[in-house]
Tab-separated table of C-alpha atoms in Angstrom:
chain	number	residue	atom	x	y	z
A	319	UNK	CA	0.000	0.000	0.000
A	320	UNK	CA	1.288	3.298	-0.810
A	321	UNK	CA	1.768	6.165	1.855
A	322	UNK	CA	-1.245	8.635	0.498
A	323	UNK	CA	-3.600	5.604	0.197
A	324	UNK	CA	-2.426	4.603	4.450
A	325	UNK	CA	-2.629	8.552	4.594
A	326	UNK	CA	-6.491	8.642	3.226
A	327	UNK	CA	-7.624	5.397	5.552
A	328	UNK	CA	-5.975	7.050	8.165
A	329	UNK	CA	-8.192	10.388	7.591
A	330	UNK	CA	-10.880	8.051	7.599
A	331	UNK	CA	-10.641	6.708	11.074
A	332	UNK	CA	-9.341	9.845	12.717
A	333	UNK	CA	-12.290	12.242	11.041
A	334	UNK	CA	-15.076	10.098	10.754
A	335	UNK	CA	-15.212	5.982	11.959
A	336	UNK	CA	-12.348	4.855	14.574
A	337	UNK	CA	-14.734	1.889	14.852
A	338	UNK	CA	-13.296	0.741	11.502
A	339	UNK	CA	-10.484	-0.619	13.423
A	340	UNK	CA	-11.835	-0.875	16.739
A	341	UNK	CA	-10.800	2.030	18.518
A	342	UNK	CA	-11.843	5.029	20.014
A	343	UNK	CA	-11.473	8.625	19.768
A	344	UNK	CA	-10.867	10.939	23.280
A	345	UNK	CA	-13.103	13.444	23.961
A	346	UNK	CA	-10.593	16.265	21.623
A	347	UNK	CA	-10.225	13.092	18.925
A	348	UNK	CA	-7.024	12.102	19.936
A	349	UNK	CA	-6.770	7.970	19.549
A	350	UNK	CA	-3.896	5.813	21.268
A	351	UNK	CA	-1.121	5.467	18.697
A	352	UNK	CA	-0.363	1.751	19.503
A	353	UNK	CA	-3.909	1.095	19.392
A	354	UNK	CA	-4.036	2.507	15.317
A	355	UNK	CA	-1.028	0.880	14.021
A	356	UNK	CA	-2.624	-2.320	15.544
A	357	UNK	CA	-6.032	-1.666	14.073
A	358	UNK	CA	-4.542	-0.617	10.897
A	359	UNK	CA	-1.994	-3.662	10.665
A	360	UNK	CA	-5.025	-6.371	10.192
A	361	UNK	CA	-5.646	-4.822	6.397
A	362	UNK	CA	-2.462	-3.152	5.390
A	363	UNK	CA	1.045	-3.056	7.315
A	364	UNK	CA	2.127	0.698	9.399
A	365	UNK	CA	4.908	0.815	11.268
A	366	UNK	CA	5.744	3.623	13.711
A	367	UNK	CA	8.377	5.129	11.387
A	368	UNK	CA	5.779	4.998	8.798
A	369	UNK	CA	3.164	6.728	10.668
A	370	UNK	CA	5.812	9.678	11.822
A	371	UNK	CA	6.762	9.921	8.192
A	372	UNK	CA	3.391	10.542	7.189
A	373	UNK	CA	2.582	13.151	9.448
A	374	UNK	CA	5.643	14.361	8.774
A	375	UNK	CA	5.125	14.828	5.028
A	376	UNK	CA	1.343	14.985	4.843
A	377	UNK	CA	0.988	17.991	2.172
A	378	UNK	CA	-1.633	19.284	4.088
A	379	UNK	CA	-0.623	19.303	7.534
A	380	UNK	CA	-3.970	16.574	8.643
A	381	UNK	CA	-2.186	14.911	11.941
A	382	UNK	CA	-0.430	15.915	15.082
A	383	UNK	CA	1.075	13.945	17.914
A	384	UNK	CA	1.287	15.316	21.592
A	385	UNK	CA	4.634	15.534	22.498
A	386	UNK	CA	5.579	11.671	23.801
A	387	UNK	CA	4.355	10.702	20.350
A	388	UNK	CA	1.804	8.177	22.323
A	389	UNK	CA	-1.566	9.853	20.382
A	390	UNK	CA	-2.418	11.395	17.366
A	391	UNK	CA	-5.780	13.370	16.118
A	392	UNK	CA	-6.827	14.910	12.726
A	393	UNK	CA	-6.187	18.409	13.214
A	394	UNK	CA	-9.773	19.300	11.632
A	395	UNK	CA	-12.457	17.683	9.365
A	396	UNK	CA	-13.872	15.586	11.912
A	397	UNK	CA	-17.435	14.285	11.438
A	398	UNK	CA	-17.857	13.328	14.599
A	399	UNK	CA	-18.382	15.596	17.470
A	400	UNK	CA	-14.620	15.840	18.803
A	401	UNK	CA	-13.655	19.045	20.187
A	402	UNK	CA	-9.592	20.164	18.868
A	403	UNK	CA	-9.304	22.167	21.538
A	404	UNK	CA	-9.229	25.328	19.194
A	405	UNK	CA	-9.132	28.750	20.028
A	406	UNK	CA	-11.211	31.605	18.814
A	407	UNK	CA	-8.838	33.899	16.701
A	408	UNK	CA	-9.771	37.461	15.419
A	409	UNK	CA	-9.683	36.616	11.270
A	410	UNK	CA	-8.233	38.663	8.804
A	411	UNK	CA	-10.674	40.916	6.776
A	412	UNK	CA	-11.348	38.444	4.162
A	413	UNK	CA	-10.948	34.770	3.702
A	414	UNK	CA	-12.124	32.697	0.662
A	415	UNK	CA	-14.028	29.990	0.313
A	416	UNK	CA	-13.774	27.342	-3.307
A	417	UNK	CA	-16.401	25.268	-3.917
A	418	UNK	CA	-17.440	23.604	-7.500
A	419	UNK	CA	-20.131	25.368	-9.294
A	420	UNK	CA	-22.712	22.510	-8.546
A	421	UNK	CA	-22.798	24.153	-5.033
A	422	UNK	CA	-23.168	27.105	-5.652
A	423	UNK	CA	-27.293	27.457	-6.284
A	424	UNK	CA	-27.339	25.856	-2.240
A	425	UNK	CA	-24.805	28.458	-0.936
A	426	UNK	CA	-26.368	31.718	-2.603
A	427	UNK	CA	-29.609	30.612	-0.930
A	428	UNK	CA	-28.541	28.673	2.534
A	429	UNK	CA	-24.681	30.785	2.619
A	430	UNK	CA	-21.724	28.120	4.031
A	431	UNK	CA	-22.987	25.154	6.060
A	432	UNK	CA	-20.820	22.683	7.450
A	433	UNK	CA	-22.446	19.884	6.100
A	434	UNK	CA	-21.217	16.622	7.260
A	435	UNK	CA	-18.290	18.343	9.122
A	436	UNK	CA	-18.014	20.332	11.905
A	437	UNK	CA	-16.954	23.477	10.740
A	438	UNK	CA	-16.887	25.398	7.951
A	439	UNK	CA	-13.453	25.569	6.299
A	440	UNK	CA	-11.990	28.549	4.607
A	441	UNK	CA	-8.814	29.402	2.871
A	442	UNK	CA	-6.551	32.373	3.957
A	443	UNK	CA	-5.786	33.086	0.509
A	444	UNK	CA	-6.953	32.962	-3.352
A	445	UNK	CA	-4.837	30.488	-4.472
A	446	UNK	CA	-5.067	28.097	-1.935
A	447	UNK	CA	-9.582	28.648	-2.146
A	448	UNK	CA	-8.841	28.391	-6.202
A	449	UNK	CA	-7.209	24.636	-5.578
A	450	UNK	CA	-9.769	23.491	-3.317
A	451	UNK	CA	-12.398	24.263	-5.900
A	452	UNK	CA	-10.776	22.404	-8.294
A	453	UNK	CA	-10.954	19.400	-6.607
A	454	UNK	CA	-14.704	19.819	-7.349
A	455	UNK	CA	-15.208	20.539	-10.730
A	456	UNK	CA	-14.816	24.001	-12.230
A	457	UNK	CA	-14.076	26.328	-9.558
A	458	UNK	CA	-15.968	28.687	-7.738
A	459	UNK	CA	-14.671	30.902	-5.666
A	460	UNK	CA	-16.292	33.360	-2.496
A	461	UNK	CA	-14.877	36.312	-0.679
A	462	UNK	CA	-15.970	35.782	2.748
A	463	UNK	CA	-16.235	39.079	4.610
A	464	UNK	CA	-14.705	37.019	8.102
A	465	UNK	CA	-13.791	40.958	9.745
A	466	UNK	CA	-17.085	41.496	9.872
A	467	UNK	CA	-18.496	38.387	11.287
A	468	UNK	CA	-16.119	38.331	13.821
A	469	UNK	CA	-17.224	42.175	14.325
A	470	UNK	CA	-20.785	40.855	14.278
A	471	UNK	CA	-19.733	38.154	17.303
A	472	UNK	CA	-19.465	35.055	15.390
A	473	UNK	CA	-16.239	33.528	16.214
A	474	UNK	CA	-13.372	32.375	14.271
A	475	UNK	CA	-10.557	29.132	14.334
A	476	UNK	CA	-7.660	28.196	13.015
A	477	UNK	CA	-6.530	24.982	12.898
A	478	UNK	CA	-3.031	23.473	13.235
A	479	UNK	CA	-2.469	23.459	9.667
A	480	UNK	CA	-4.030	27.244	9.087
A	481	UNK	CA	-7.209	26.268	8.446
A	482	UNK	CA	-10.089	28.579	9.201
A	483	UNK	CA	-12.516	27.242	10.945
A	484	UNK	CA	-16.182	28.747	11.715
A	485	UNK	CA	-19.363	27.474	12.418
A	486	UNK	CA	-21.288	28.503	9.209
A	487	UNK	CA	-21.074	31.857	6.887
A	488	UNK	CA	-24.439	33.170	6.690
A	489	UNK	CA	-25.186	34.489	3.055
A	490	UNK	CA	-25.015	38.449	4.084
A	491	UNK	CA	-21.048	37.656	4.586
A	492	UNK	CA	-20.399	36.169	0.916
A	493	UNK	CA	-19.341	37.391	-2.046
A	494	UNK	CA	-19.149	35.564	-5.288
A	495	UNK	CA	-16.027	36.134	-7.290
A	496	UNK	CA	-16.888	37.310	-10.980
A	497	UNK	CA	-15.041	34.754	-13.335
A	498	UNK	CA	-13.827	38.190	-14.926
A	499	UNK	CA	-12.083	38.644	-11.998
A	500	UNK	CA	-11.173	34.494	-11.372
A	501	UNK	CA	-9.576	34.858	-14.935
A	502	UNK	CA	-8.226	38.352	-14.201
A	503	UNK	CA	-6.116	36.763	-11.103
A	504	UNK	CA	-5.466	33.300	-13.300
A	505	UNK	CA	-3.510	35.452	-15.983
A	506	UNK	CA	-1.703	37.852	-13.096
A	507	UNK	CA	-0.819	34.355	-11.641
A	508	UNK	CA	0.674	32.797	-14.847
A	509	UNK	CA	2.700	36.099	-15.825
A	510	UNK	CA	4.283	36.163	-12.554
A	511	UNK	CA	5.444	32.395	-12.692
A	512	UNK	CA	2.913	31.332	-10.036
A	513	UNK	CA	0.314	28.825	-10.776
C-alpha cells in the first residue's frame, strides 16, 4: 500500500469511523497510537516510522502527535463531534471559500454550512480557495467578509495546519467572485510564474 492511500484510511478513522479498526477517539479526537497501528496492521502493514513519516510529510498538515508521540488526532475535518481544543482567533478581513459550481445554487440561498463536518473551512488566501475548488469541478470561488463576522460576534478558528474554521457563513457575509475577476487573477498568476 502506498503512503497517500495509508494517509487517506488514516483520515478516515481519525475524522469520521475509529470503529473501523476498533478504537476510540478521546473526547478532543485524539486515539492511542499503539492502538491505530494495531487496528490498521489487520488490512495493510504501518509501522511507527511509517506513521511519523506521514505526518511528517502529509501535504496538508492533517495529523499531530502530543509531544511523547503516544496519540495522534486529525487536526480538523472531523465528522464526529470531537472538540480540537481550538481557540477563537480574530480573522483577517477576508478569507475565501472554493467550492465547485454545482454548489453554488445551495450556498447563494442557505450561505456556508458545514455539512457533514463540523466546521466550515476557509482558505486564507486565493490560491489556496482556487485549488480546493478544483478538486470539485470548475471552480468557484467566495470572498468571505470574516472581519465582519467576527465584528458581528461570530467567532473564528484556526486549525493546526491554518485552516479557518467557523461554524457557518451566513449568506449576508459572501461574495461571489466574478469569473472576470477568477480569470483576471489566473492570468496575473501565470505572468508572474505562479500557478
Amino acid at each position: 500500500m502506498s503512503l497517500q492511500s495509508t494517509s487517506k484510511y488514516m483520515s478516515l478513522i481519525l475524522r469520521h469511523k475509529p470503529e473501523v479498526i476498533g478504537i476510540t477517539l478521546d473526547e478532543h479526537g485524539w486515539a492511542n497510537v499503539d492502538e491505530l497501528i494495531a487496528g490498521i496492521n489487520r488490512s495493510r502493514h504501518l509501522t511507527m516510522e511509517t506513521l511519523e513519516q506521514i505526518v511528517r510529510e502529509d501535504e496538508k498538515q492533517r495529523y499531530s502527535f502530543n509531544e511523547d508521540k503516544t496519540l495522534i488526532r486529525a487536526n480538523q475535518g472531523h465528522s464526529i463531534p470531537v472538540d480540537v481544543e481550538l481557540e477563537e482567533v480574530t480573522p483577517p478581513e477576508i478569507l475565501y471559500h472554493g467550492t465547485g459550481e454545482k454548489s453554488v445554487a445551495s450556498i447563494d440561498v442557505q450561505g456556508l454550512l458545514p455539512m457533514s463536518r463540523l466546521y466550515v473551512h476557509l482558505s486564507g488566501d486565493y490560491p489556496t480557495a482556487r485549488k480546493v475548488g478544483q478538486r470539485h469541478g470548475k471552480p468557484v470561488i467566495y470572498r468571505v467578509l470574516s472581519g465582519k463576522m467576527s465584528e458581528d460576534g461570530i467567532p473564528f478558528y484556526r486549525s493546526v495546519n491554518g485552516v479557518w474554521l467557523t461554524k457557518a457563513v451566513p449568506v449576508e457575509y459572501l461574495e461571489k467572485i466574478s469569473a472576470k475577476e477568477m480569470a483576471s487573477r489566473t492570468q496575473r498568476s501565470v505572468s508572474s510564474g505562479g500557478v
